[in-house]
Amino acid sequence: MTTPQLPALLHPLVRAFLDDRRSVADAVNRYGTPCHLLFPQVYLDNLRRLRSTAARHHLETRIFYAHKVNHSRALLATAHHAGIGVDTSSAPELAAARGVGVSADDIEVTGPKGRRLLREIAGTGVTVNVDNPWELGELIALADPAAPIQVLLRLSGPAGGSSVSRFGIAPADVPAQLRFLAQHRDRITLRGFAFHLDSGEIADRVRAVGDTLAWIESAYAVGLAPTIVDIGGGLRQVFTADADRFDHYTLALRESLAGRGEPMSWGTNTFGYHRAGNRVSGIPVFHKYANTTTATTMLDELLSAPLPAHGGRPLAQVLRDNLLQLWCEPGKALLDHAGITVAAVEFVKSAADGTILVTVDISRDTVTPADQEMMLDPILLPGPGASRGDGPVGVYICGHLCLERDLISNHKVWLPYLPEPGDLLVFANTGAYHMDLSAARAAMHPLPPKLAVDYHDDRFRICPDAEYTTPTGRS
Ligand SMILES: *Cc1c(COP(=O)(O)O)cnc(C)c1O
């Protein structure tokens, strides 16, 4: 019987890089482990696919890269060079975007904003994605009629969202904001409406667009002329290379939590499953790893979806017929497969109960938020001169912090053989929200360096992320 596995989907370029032992050795020799590697060419591939999906629907579309998914300067420069805008959600992100040459026209400022940030952006020409009535009041007070502030109104989790969102303007408050905007149209320009849903359900987004179109009508009625529907981000990533094996693994995991078969979880972890007697149910914390719908399929389905309130016409056609522009703010969809993290094995030991523990030179926080669980088998690359091959071995992977909870995998991982100190473990698809969102400097460990990898003239070239220049030399 084969062991339960969670094979990671890899972009062919990343696969080729990992297969080219000299390039991996070069990165590790020059920059050490651990390190994060980013592949701007994979990012561009993702962008190309999203663009061609939008183009098939003949829709005027603008893409804003949601910078918060990764601090990388190389990817920011790549986004700018490719001609898309940037969605920034803090003063440092805004400064980073300006730093690579993004003009105000191509910048959106979203997220929670305090008075300091609002003062900084008033009059700069960026488009402000307004979160709440207080913010709109502040902006109107700050605005100079000689340079009106451009805004989108962010709608709070329109009908369909199962839980109340902390973001956006509640539907009951929108009419007053529209009247307010109409009164102050000399100082502030309503460009359109925005939403951003975490949901992976197309139906939720279709409903949200329907609601947005109704608010556009309300805006027309008070004399405003919005032209933009901003659907936010939330387009999904595909992590698994084999959905059947993924299901097989999670089934075995549930069986083990129910007390049947080999133990597969460390300590008392249940991954969000509920255990009642010998039944294990619920949605696990790692459900994103099960997704098999690509970002382009999601976008395509959304743009093709019939809108009931518009005679069942497809969404893209309704936008076109109403001369509306589509904006979107993908984050993780652009980073999908564009980042990996390389760690080295420090040592291997047995716990008191015989469990095999493999300790590596990163902490859990380096590759995944603490409350999630990375359900992809790391790729084991043997160190120099090693001969390996005792067959698969089930282990838990431990981080390097002196904390009981610092395990990279709380689920059992079957590696092809027992690793040794100096072997490398590569964690796939860590580019979005994994390598930065919770990067810890606990125990005074430094942050892993971030490197950019390009393939040209038949070889991989690696440089520090901050020094990356886009192919024509403009950065
Ligand atoms: C985080 C965020 C995004 C990006 O979300 P993804 O799920 O990574 O695509 C887009 N828009 C807003 C307003 C956000 O907060």
CSV table of N, CA and C and ligand atoms in Angstrom, one decimal, residues 66 68-69 87 110-111 129 154 196-198 232-235 329-333 433, ligand 1:
chain,number,residue,atom,x,y,z
A,66,ALA,N,-2.7,43.3,-5.4
A,66,ALA,CA,-2.9,43.6,-3.9
A,66,ALA,C,-1.5,43.3,-3.3
A,68,LYS,N,-0.4,43.5,-0.4
A,68,LYS,CA,-0.2,43.0,1.0
A,68,LYS,C,0.2,41.5,1.0
A,69,VAL,N,0.0,40.8,-0.1
A,69,VAL,CA,0.3,39.3,0.0
A,69,VAL,C,1.8,39.0,0.1
A,87,ASP,N,-2.7,47.9,-5.5
A,87,ASP,CA,-3.6,48.1,-4.4
A,87,ASP,C,-2.8,48.1,-3.2
A,110,THR,N,-6.6,50.9,-0.2
A,110,THR,CA,-7.7,50.2,0.4
A,110,THR,C,-7.4,49.9,1.9
A,111,GLY,N,-8.3,49.2,2.5
A,111,GLY,CA,-8.1,48.8,3.9
A,111,GLY,C,-8.4,49.8,4.9
A,129,ASN,N,-10.2,53.8,-1.8
A,129,ASN,CA,-11.3,52.8,-1.7
A,129,ASN,C,-11.8,53.0,-0.2
A,154,ARG,N,-16.6,51.3,-0.7
A,154,ARG,CA,-16.5,49.9,-0.5
A,154,ARG,C,-17.8,49.5,0.2
A,196,HIS,N,-15.0,43.3,-1.6
A,196,HIS,CA,-13.9,42.3,-1.5
A,196,HIS,C,-14.4,41.2,-0.7
A,197,LEU,N,-14.6,40.0,-1.2
A,197,LEU,CA,-15.1,38.9,-0.5
A,197,LEU,C,-14.1,37.8,-0.3
A,198,ASP,N,-14.0,37.2,0.9
A,198,ASP,CA,-13.1,36.0,1.1
A,198,ASP,C,-13.7,34.8,0.5
A,232,GLY,N,-12.7,43.4,-6.2
A,232,GLY,CA,-11.8,43.0,-5.1
A,232,GLY,C,-10.9,41.9,-5.6
A,233,GLY,N,-10.4,41.1,-4.6
A,233,GLY,CA,-9.6,39.9,-4.8
A,233,GLY,C,-10.3,38.6,-4.5
A,234,GLY,N,-9.6,37.7,-4.0
A,234,GLY,CA,-10.3,36.5,-3.5
A,234,GLY,C,-10.2,35.3,-4.6
A,235,LEU,N,-9.6,35.6,-5.8
A,235,LEU,CA,-9.5,34.5,-6.7
A,235,LEU,C,-8.5,33.5,-6.2
A,329,GLU,N,-8.7,43.2,-7.9
A,329,GLU,CA,-7.5,43.4,-7.0
A,329,GLU,C,-6.9,42.0,-6.6
A,330,PRO,N,-6.4,41.2,-7.6
A,330,PRO,CA,-5.9,39.9,-7.2
A,330,PRO,C,-4.6,40.0,-6.4
A,331,GLY,N,-4.5,39.2,-5.4
A,331,GLY,CA,-3.3,39.1,-4.6
A,331,GLY,C,-2.7,37.7,-4.8
A,332,LYS,N,-3.3,36.8,-4.0
A,332,LYS,CA,-2.8,35.4,-4.1
A,332,LYS,C,-2.8,34.8,-5.4
A,333,ALA,N,-3.8,35.2,-6.3
A,333,ALA,CA,-3.9,34.6,-7.6
A,333,ALA,C,-2.7,34.9,-8.4
A,433,TYR,N,0.8,35.3,1.3
A,433,TYR,CA,0.4,35.3,2.7
A,433,TYR,C,1.2,34.4,3.6
B,1,LIG,C1,-6.4,41.4,0.7
B,1,LIG,C2,-7.2,42.1,-0.3
B,1,LIG,C3,-7.2,41.8,-1.7
B,1,LIG,C4,-6.4,40.6,-2.2
B,1,LIG,O1,-7.0,39.4,-1.8
B,1,LIG,P1,-6.6,38.0,-2.4
B,1,LIG,O2,-7.5,37.1,-1.8
B,1,LIG,O3,-5.2,37.8,-2.1
B,1,LIG,O4,-6.8,38.1,-3.9
B,1,LIG,C5,-7.9,42.6,-2.6
B,1,LIG,N1,-8.6,43.6,-2.1
B,1,LIG,C6,-8.7,44.0,-0.8
B,1,LIG,C7,-9.5,45.1,-0.5
B,1,LIG,C8,-8.0,43.2,0.1
B,1,LIG,O5,-8.1,43.6,1.4
